[in-house]
């Protein structure tokens, strides 16, 4: 069986972090988030990564860590459906499709078994949320069949609070619903059409946790969930901590100065944080220098930025360099309708 990991988005909602890193390479407890997904797959499942933006970072990581995966680069972003069609030649039967920005306790073995038992054409994983308008929402019947799928509906038009959790089990023939070499949205075009045609389209709910890591707040939330089993903080062995670290993750070769407090934050590698600084609800990318007495709340600092002594900043994204070439000004694909 193959698993197609969709890893080609720009991750615009996670800018400026994604100006320098592919979204699936953003670290959770110092490890790229895509590796959690790969580790959760049952043995023997072949991994195909449909990538585009900064795919060479993924290739480098897989090579260095002995991860067996085929990376297929799209000539241009083909959307969530077009990207799967683009790797059709590697698929030889029932297959999985996985969004790469999800951390969850979904048991893939049980998920596949459910799909087989129901003799489904497509089965999608489901999770209940409050903010349905940011997701694909389903109308689920008692027997598990999905009557309706609507991507990012206005709240009052949402058929339920159950959303597409970003993992699908699909039959090979479902690829016939996707036009080759075209930009096709799985959620807006393919799923609604398959349901309309009366094919067995099922939903699978599960217990545990599910987090979409696609936004700054949920990225920090995902880190906190993973930290629960790790004494509520993660500090890479070669970092030097003189201040306090609470519910946070600190990468390699960082220095946290005396009397500083890092709370509910993610700090990547090679960062220096001065003395008496307060960093709360922040994400700080590689190689940043944060001065003494700095106070940051809800701030995302892009790679290699510097914050001078004594600065106090709230609710901001810090990026002082030009945008990387080809990076879209705004979200493409399936944006939220407002
Ligand atoms: N290869 C490739 N090419 N991958 C893509 C492309 C593309 O053109 N566009 C997006 N992706 C990847 C993203 O990297 C991500 O892993 C996945 O496809 C989904 O795209 P997002 O941009 O993250 O979509 P979303 O978060 O707005 O919504 C999706 O996920 C929700 C769950 O988190 C949808 O699938 C929703 O229905 C779902 O509820
Ligand atoms: Mg997403």
Short mmCIF file of C-alpha atoms and ligand atoms in Angstrom, two decimals:
data_model
loop_
_atom_site.label_atom_id
_atom_site.label_comp_id
_atom_site.label_asym_id
_atom_site.label_seq_id
_atom_site.Cartn_x
_atom_site.Cartn_y
_atom_site.Cartn_z
CA UNK A 1 0.00 0.00 0.00
CA UNK A 2 1.12 3.57 -0.66
CA UNK A 3 0.59 6.73 1.36
CA UNK A 4 0.66 10.01 -0.51
CA UNK A 5 1.71 12.82 1.79
CA UNK A 6 0.57 16.22 0.55
CA UNK A 7 3.51 18.45 1.27
CA UNK A 8 3.41 21.09 -1.38
CA UNK A 9 1.62 24.01 0.24
CA UNK A 10 3.46 27.26 0.93
CA UNK A 11 2.16 27.39 4.50
CA UNK A 12 1.28 31.06 4.15
CA UNK A 13 -0.54 31.12 7.50
CA UNK A 14 2.75 30.12 9.14
CA UNK A 15 4.82 32.92 7.61
CA UNK A 16 7.51 34.13 8.27
CA UNK A 17 8.56 30.63 9.46
CA UNK A 18 7.70 29.25 6.01
CA UNK A 19 9.74 31.91 4.20
CA UNK A 20 12.79 29.77 4.97
CA UNK A 21 11.39 26.28 5.68
CA UNK A 22 8.94 23.94 3.94
CA UNK A 23 5.88 23.59 6.19
CA UNK A 24 6.38 19.82 6.75
CA UNK A 25 9.92 20.59 7.94
CA UNK A 26 8.79 22.90 10.75
CA UNK A 27 9.96 21.30 13.98
CA UNK A 28 7.79 19.83 16.71
CA UNK A 29 10.05 19.14 19.70
CA UNK A 30 12.99 19.68 17.38
CA UNK A 31 11.87 17.08 14.80
CA UNK A 32 10.21 17.93 11.45
CA UNK A 33 6.46 17.47 11.72
CA UNK A 34 6.36 15.19 8.66
CA UNK A 35 8.40 12.60 10.55
CA UNK A 36 5.58 12.08 13.09
CA UNK A 37 3.25 11.19 10.24
CA UNK A 38 5.72 8.80 8.62
CA UNK A 39 6.44 7.08 11.96
CA UNK A 40 2.70 6.53 12.55
CA UNK A 41 2.21 4.59 9.31
CA UNK A 42 1.91 0.79 9.49
CA UNK A 43 5.03 -1.11 8.44
CA UNK A 44 5.27 -1.80 4.76
CA UNK A 45 3.38 1.30 3.63
CA UNK A 46 5.39 3.07 0.94
CA UNK A 47 5.66 6.81 1.34
CA UNK A 48 5.21 9.12 -1.63
CA UNK A 49 5.63 12.79 -0.90
CA UNK A 50 3.89 15.17 -3.29
CA UNK A 51 6.03 18.24 -2.87
CA UNK A 52 6.73 21.52 -4.50
CA UNK A 53 7.88 24.51 -2.47
CA UNK A 54 11.31 23.85 -0.90
CA UNK A 55 11.15 20.11 -1.70
CA UNK A 56 14.95 19.92 -1.58
CA UNK A 57 14.79 20.41 2.20
CA UNK A 58 12.63 17.30 2.49
CA UNK A 59 14.99 15.31 0.27
CA UNK A 60 17.98 16.34 2.38
CA UNK A 61 16.23 15.38 5.62
CA UNK A 62 15.16 11.97 4.26
CA UNK A 63 18.67 11.26 2.93
CA UNK A 64 20.34 12.23 6.18
CA UNK A 65 17.96 10.18 8.30
CA UNK A 66 17.64 7.09 6.14
CA UNK A 67 13.92 7.65 5.53
CA UNK A 68 12.66 5.70 2.56
CA UNK A 69 10.31 7.88 0.54
CA UNK A 70 9.76 8.92 -3.03
CA UNK A 71 9.58 12.68 -3.41
CA UNK A 72 7.68 13.81 -6.47
CA UNK A 73 8.08 17.43 -7.37
CA UNK A 74 5.13 19.06 -9.08
CA UNK A 75 5.96 21.31 -11.99
CA UNK A 76 3.68 23.89 -10.32
CA UNK A 77 1.27 23.56 -7.37
CA UNK A 78 -1.56 21.31 -8.60
CA UNK A 79 -3.86 21.57 -5.59
CA UNK A 80 -4.72 18.76 -3.16
CA UNK A 81 -6.38 16.61 -5.88
CA UNK A 82 -4.05 17.43 -8.77
CA UNK A 83 -1.04 16.56 -6.60
CA UNK A 84 -2.38 13.05 -5.94
CA UNK A 85 -3.19 12.52 -9.63
CA UNK A 86 0.37 13.59 -10.40
CA UNK A 87 1.76 10.57 -8.48
CA UNK A 88 -0.74 8.05 -9.91
CA UNK A 89 1.95 5.92 -11.52
CA UNK A 90 3.35 5.01 -8.09
CA UNK A 91 -0.01 3.82 -6.73
CA UNK A 92 -1.06 0.22 -7.23
CA UNK A 93 -4.26 -0.28 -5.21
CA UNK A 94 -6.09 1.06 -2.17
CA UNK A 95 -4.00 4.00 -0.91
CA UNK A 96 -3.79 6.68 1.77
CA UNK A 97 -3.66 10.44 1.30
CA UNK A 98 -2.41 12.55 4.19
CA UNK A 99 -2.26 16.25 4.81
CA UNK A 100 1.21 16.92 6.19
CA UNK A 101 0.28 19.59 8.73
CA UNK A 102 -1.70 17.37 11.10
CA UNK A 103 -0.66 15.77 14.36
CA UNK A 104 -3.13 13.16 15.58
CA UNK A 105 -3.66 9.87 17.35
CA UNK A 106 -5.40 8.32 14.31
CA UNK A 107 -4.60 4.59 14.18
CA UNK A 108 -3.97 3.98 10.49
CA UNK A 109 -4.36 0.21 10.78
CA UNK A 110 -7.89 0.55 12.20
CA UNK A 111 -8.69 3.29 9.69
CA UNK A 112 -7.76 1.05 6.75
CA UNK A 113 -9.66 -1.90 8.28
CA UNK A 114 -12.77 0.26 8.56
CA UNK A 115 -12.47 1.31 4.91
CA UNK A 116 -12.19 -2.36 3.83
CA UNK A 117 -15.06 -3.54 6.05
CA UNK A 118 -17.37 -0.87 4.63
CA UNK A 119 -16.23 -1.65 1.08
CA UNK A 120 -15.89 2.09 0.70
CA UNK A 121 -14.72 3.97 -2.38
CA UNK A 122 -13.32 6.71 -0.18
CA UNK A 123 -13.10 6.94 3.63
CA UNK A 124 -12.02 10.13 5.35
CA UNK A 125 -11.00 10.63 8.97
CA UNK A 126 -13.22 12.99 10.97
CA UNK A 127 -12.78 15.13 14.06
CA UNK A 128 -15.24 17.43 15.89
CA UNK A 129 -14.31 21.13 16.19
CA UNK A 130 -15.97 24.46 17.05
CA UNK A 131 -14.49 26.64 14.29
CA UNK A 132 -15.92 24.59 11.40
CA UNK A 133 -15.62 27.43 8.89
CA UNK A 134 -11.86 26.82 8.63
CA UNK A 135 -12.25 23.20 7.50
CA UNK A 136 -14.08 20.71 5.28
CA UNK A 137 -17.36 19.82 6.99
CA UNK A 138 -19.46 16.67 6.54
CA UNK A 139 -23.01 15.47 6.96
CA UNK A 140 -22.54 12.01 8.46
CA UNK A 141 -25.26 9.36 8.56
CA UNK A 142 -25.60 6.88 11.44
CA UNK A 143 -24.10 4.06 9.34
CA UNK A 144 -20.93 6.11 8.76
CA UNK A 145 -21.77 7.18 5.23
CA UNK A 146 -21.20 10.80 4.30
CA UNK A 147 -24.11 12.50 2.52
CA UNK A 148 -22.46 15.85 1.98
CA UNK A 149 -18.95 17.38 2.05
CA UNK A 150 -18.53 21.13 1.98
CA UNK A 151 -15.16 22.88 2.17
CA UNK A 152 -14.93 25.87 4.51
CA UNK A 153 -18.62 26.76 4.60
CA UNK A 154 -19.87 29.86 6.40
CA UNK A 155 -20.78 28.71 9.92
CA UNK A 156 -24.55 28.85 9.38
CA UNK A 157 -24.27 26.61 6.33
CA UNK A 158 -22.10 23.95 8.00
CA UNK A 159 -23.98 20.62 8.08
CA UNK A 160 -22.37 19.56 11.41
CA UNK A 161 -19.36 20.10 13.66
CA UNK A 162 -17.51 17.11 12.19
CA UNK A 163 -14.62 18.09 9.97
CA UNK A 164 -12.27 16.45 7.52
CA UNK A 165 -9.27 15.49 9.64
CA UNK A 166 -6.95 15.32 6.62
CA UNK A 167 -6.36 11.55 6.19
CA UNK A 168 -8.10 9.59 3.43
CA UNK A 169 -8.21 5.96 2.38
CA UNK A 170 -9.11 5.72 -1.30
CA UNK A 171 -9.64 3.16 -4.02
CA UNK A 172 -7.45 3.43 -7.08
CA UNK A 173 -10.48 4.16 -9.29
CA UNK A 174 -11.16 7.37 -7.35
CA UNK A 175 -8.25 8.88 -9.29
CA UNK A 176 -10.47 8.78 -12.39
CA UNK A 177 -12.28 11.74 -10.84
CA UNK A 178 -9.22 13.96 -11.17
CA UNK A 179 -8.23 15.59 -14.43
CA UNK A 180 -4.50 15.11 -15.07
CA UNK A 181 -2.03 18.02 -15.16
CA UNK A 182 -4.60 20.45 -13.78
CA UNK A 183 -5.11 22.37 -10.57
CA UNK A 184 -7.78 20.31 -8.80
CA UNK A 185 -9.00 20.64 -5.22
CA UNK A 186 -9.78 17.29 -3.62
CA UNK A 187 -12.10 19.01 -1.15
CA UNK A 188 -13.95 21.41 -3.42
CA UNK A 189 -14.20 19.31 -6.58
CA UNK A 190 -13.37 15.62 -6.15
CA UNK A 191 -15.16 14.70 -2.89
CA UNK A 192 -18.46 16.46 -3.71
CA UNK A 193 -18.53 14.81 -7.16
CA UNK A 194 -17.87 11.31 -5.78
CA UNK A 195 -20.70 11.77 -3.25
CA UNK A 196 -23.01 13.13 -5.93
CA UNK A 197 -22.35 10.00 -8.01
CA UNK A 198 -23.55 7.85 -5.11
CA UNK A 199 -20.24 6.06 -4.52
CA UNK A 200 -19.74 4.67 -0.98
CA UNK A 201 -18.05 7.61 0.77
CA UNK A 202 -17.49 6.98 4.49
CA UNK A 203 -16.34 8.90 7.55
CA UNK A 204 -14.20 7.49 10.37
CA UNK A 205 -14.17 9.13 13.80
CA UNK A 206 -11.53 8.37 16.41
CA UNK A 207 -10.51 9.27 19.98
CA UNK A 208 -7.40 10.90 21.37
CA UNK A 209 -6.11 14.13 19.88
CA UNK A 210 -6.05 15.96 16.58
CA UNK A 211 -4.38 19.25 15.80
CA UNK A 212 -4.00 21.13 12.57
CA UNK A 213 -0.55 22.68 12.84
CA UNK A 214 -1.32 25.16 10.08
CA UNK A 215 -1.52 28.26 12.31
CA UNK A 216 0.79 29.79 14.90
CA UNK A 217 -1.58 29.20 17.82
CA UNK A 218 -2.27 25.57 16.89
CA UNK A 219 1.45 24.99 16.28
CA UNK A 220 2.16 25.99 19.88
CA UNK A 221 -0.85 23.93 21.01
CA UNK A 222 0.50 20.84 19.18
CA UNK A 223 3.86 21.32 20.87
CA UNK A 224 2.17 21.44 24.28
CA UNK A 225 0.26 18.22 23.57
CA UNK A 226 3.46 16.42 22.63
CA UNK A 227 5.16 17.87 25.72
CA UNK A 228 2.65 16.25 28.07
CA UNK A 229 4.78 13.08 28.22
CA UNK A 230 8.04 14.98 28.51
CA UNK A 231 7.89 16.88 31.80
CA UNK A 232 6.24 19.78 30.00
CA UNK A 233 9.38 21.03 28.36
CA UNK A 234 11.85 19.89 25.75
CA UNK A 235 15.37 21.21 25.71
CA UNK A 236 17.92 19.85 23.25
CA UNK A 237 20.97 18.47 25.08
CA UNK A 238 23.44 20.97 23.69
CA UNK A 239 21.55 24.12 24.69
CA UNK A 240 22.57 26.19 27.67
CA UNK A 241 19.71 27.35 29.84
CA UNK A 242 20.27 29.82 32.66
CA UNK A 243 16.71 31.11 32.79
CA UNK A 244 13.37 29.30 33.18
CA UNK A 245 11.62 27.22 30.51
CA UNK A 246 7.93 26.30 30.87
CA UNK A 247 5.75 24.34 28.42
CA UNK A 248 8.18 25.14 25.63
CA UNK A 249 10.53 23.47 23.20
CA UNK A 250 14.12 24.65 22.75
CA UNK A 251 16.22 23.48 19.79
CA UNK A 252 19.93 22.77 19.42
CA UNK A 253 22.78 25.08 20.46
CA UNK A 254 20.59 27.77 22.05
CA UNK A 255 21.57 30.01 24.92
CA UNK A 256 18.90 31.33 27.29
CA UNK A 257 20.29 34.02 29.55
CA UNK A 258 20.02 34.48 33.31
CA UNK A 259 16.57 35.32 34.79
CA UNK A 260 14.83 34.99 31.44
CA UNK A 261 11.48 33.23 31.17
CA UNK A 262 10.38 31.20 28.13
CA UNK A 263 6.74 30.18 28.35
CA UNK A 264 4.44 28.36 25.87
CA UNK A 265 6.94 28.97 23.09
CA UNK A 266 8.91 27.21 20.41
CA UNK A 267 12.53 28.14 19.86
CA UNK A 268 14.38 26.65 16.91
CA UNK A 269 18.15 26.06 16.68
CA UNK A 270 21.07 28.42 17.31
CA UNK A 271 19.12 31.18 19.08
CA UNK A 272 20.59 33.45 21.71
CA UNK A 273 18.24 35.01 24.23
CA UNK A 274 19.69 37.57 26.56
CA UNK A 275 19.17 38.12 30.27
CA UNK A 276 15.93 39.04 31.99
CA UNK A 277 13.84 38.52 28.83
CA UNK A 278 10.23 37.32 28.82
CA UNK A 279 9.09 35.26 25.84
CA UNK A 280 5.49 34.05 25.94
CA UNK A 281 3.42 32.37 23.23
CA UNK A 282 6.13 32.96 20.67
CA UNK A 283 7.82 31.04 17.89
CA UNK A 284 11.41 32.01 17.22
CA UNK A 285 13.09 30.57 14.11
CA UNK A 286 16.74 29.53 13.69
CA UNK A 287 19.63 31.82 14.46
CA UNK A 288 17.74 34.71 16.09
CA UNK A 289 19.30 37.08 18.59
CA UNK A 290 16.97 38.39 21.28
CA UNK A 291 18.48 41.05 23.52
CA UNK A 292 18.44 41.62 27.26
CA UNK A 293 15.20 42.80 28.93
CA UNK A 294 13.18 42.05 25.78
CA UNK A 295 9.48 41.25 26.24
CA UNK A 296 7.72 39.31 23.46
CA UNK A 297 4.09 38.09 23.60
CA UNK A 298 2.37 36.33 20.66
CA UNK A 299 5.26 37.14 18.39
CA UNK A 300 6.65 35.05 15.53
CA UNK A 301 10.23 35.86 14.67
CA UNK A 302 11.57 34.74 11.26
CA UNK A 303 14.96 33.12 10.73
CA UNK A 304 18.05 35.18 11.56
CA UNK A 305 16.21 38.22 12.95
CA UNK A 306 17.48 40.35 15.80
CA UNK A 307 15.49 42.04 18.55
CA UNK A 308 17.36 44.79 20.34
CA UNK A 309 17.76 45.12 24.12
CA UNK A 310 14.69 46.37 25.95
CA UNK A 311 12.19 46.05 23.08
CA UNK A 312 8.61 45.14 24.01
CA UNK A 313 6.54 43.63 21.20
CA UNK A 314 3.07 42.03 21.14
CA UNK A 315 1.03 40.28 18.44
CA UNK A 316 3.49 40.75 15.60
CA UNK A 317 5.37 38.82 12.95
CA UNK A 318 8.95 39.93 12.56
CA UNK A 319 10.55 39.71 9.12
CA UNK A 320 12.80 42.46 7.82
CA UNK A 321 14.12 40.87 4.60
CA UNK A 322 12.44 40.64 1.17
CA UNK A 323 9.91 37.84 0.54
CA UNK A 324 11.50 34.71 -0.95
CA UNK A 325 11.17 34.46 -4.74
CA UNK A 326 7.89 32.89 -5.87
CA UNK A 327 6.26 33.02 -2.44
CA UNK A 328 2.58 33.98 -2.83
CA UNK A 329 1.39 37.26 -1.31
CA UNK A 330 -1.67 35.51 0.05
CA UNK A 331 -3.01 32.03 0.68
CA UNK A 332 -3.75 29.97 -2.43
CA UNK A 333 -5.66 26.69 -2.65
CA UNK A 334 -8.67 26.44 -0.36
CA UNK A 335 -8.75 29.74 1.55
CA UNK A 336 -11.30 30.45 4.26
CA UNK A 337 -14.23 32.48 2.89
CA UNK A 338 -14.80 35.59 4.99
N1 LIG B 1 1.66 18.75 -3.34
C1 LIG B 1 0.80 19.70 -3.01
N2 LIG B 1 0.40 20.60 -3.98
N3 LIG B 1 0.35 19.81 -1.74
C2 LIG B 1 -0.52 20.81 -1.45
C3 LIG B 1 -0.97 21.75 -2.40
C4 LIG B 1 -0.47 21.62 -3.75
O1 LIG B 1 -0.80 22.40 -4.65
N4 LIG B 1 -1.82 22.63 -1.79
C5 LIG B 1 -1.89 22.23 -0.51
N5 LIG B 1 -1.10 21.13 -0.29
C6 LIG B 1 -0.93 20.38 0.96
C7 LIG B 1 -0.58 21.23 2.16
O2 LIG B 1 0.83 21.27 2.33
C8 LIG B 1 -1.26 20.47 3.31
O3 LIG B 1 -0.45 19.42 3.81
C9 LIG B 1 -2.47 19.84 2.63
O4 LIG B 1 -2.20 19.81 1.24
C10 LIG B 1 -3.79 20.61 2.88
O5 LIG B 1 -3.62 21.94 2.45
P1 LIG B 1 -3.85 23.18 3.43
O6 LIG B 1 -3.54 24.41 2.67
O7 LIG B 1 -3.15 22.94 4.71
O8 LIG B 1 -5.41 23.10 3.60
P2 LIG B 1 -6.29 23.59 4.82
O9 LIG B 1 -5.59 23.38 6.10
O10 LIG B 1 -6.81 24.94 4.52
O11 LIG B 1 -7.55 22.57 4.74
C11 LIG B 1 -7.33 21.18 4.59
O12 LIG B 1 -7.06 20.56 5.85
C12 LIG B 1 -8.15 20.61 6.80
C13 LIG B 1 -7.69 19.84 8.02
O13 LIG B 1 -6.60 20.46 8.58
C14 LIG B 1 -8.58 20.58 3.95
O14 LIG B 1 -8.27 19.24 3.61
C15 LIG B 1 -9.77 20.64 4.90
O15 LIG B 1 -10.89 19.97 4.32
C16 LIG B 1 -9.41 19.97 6.22
O16 LIG B 1 -10.50 20.07 7.14
MG1 LIG B 2 -3.74 22.81 6.70
#
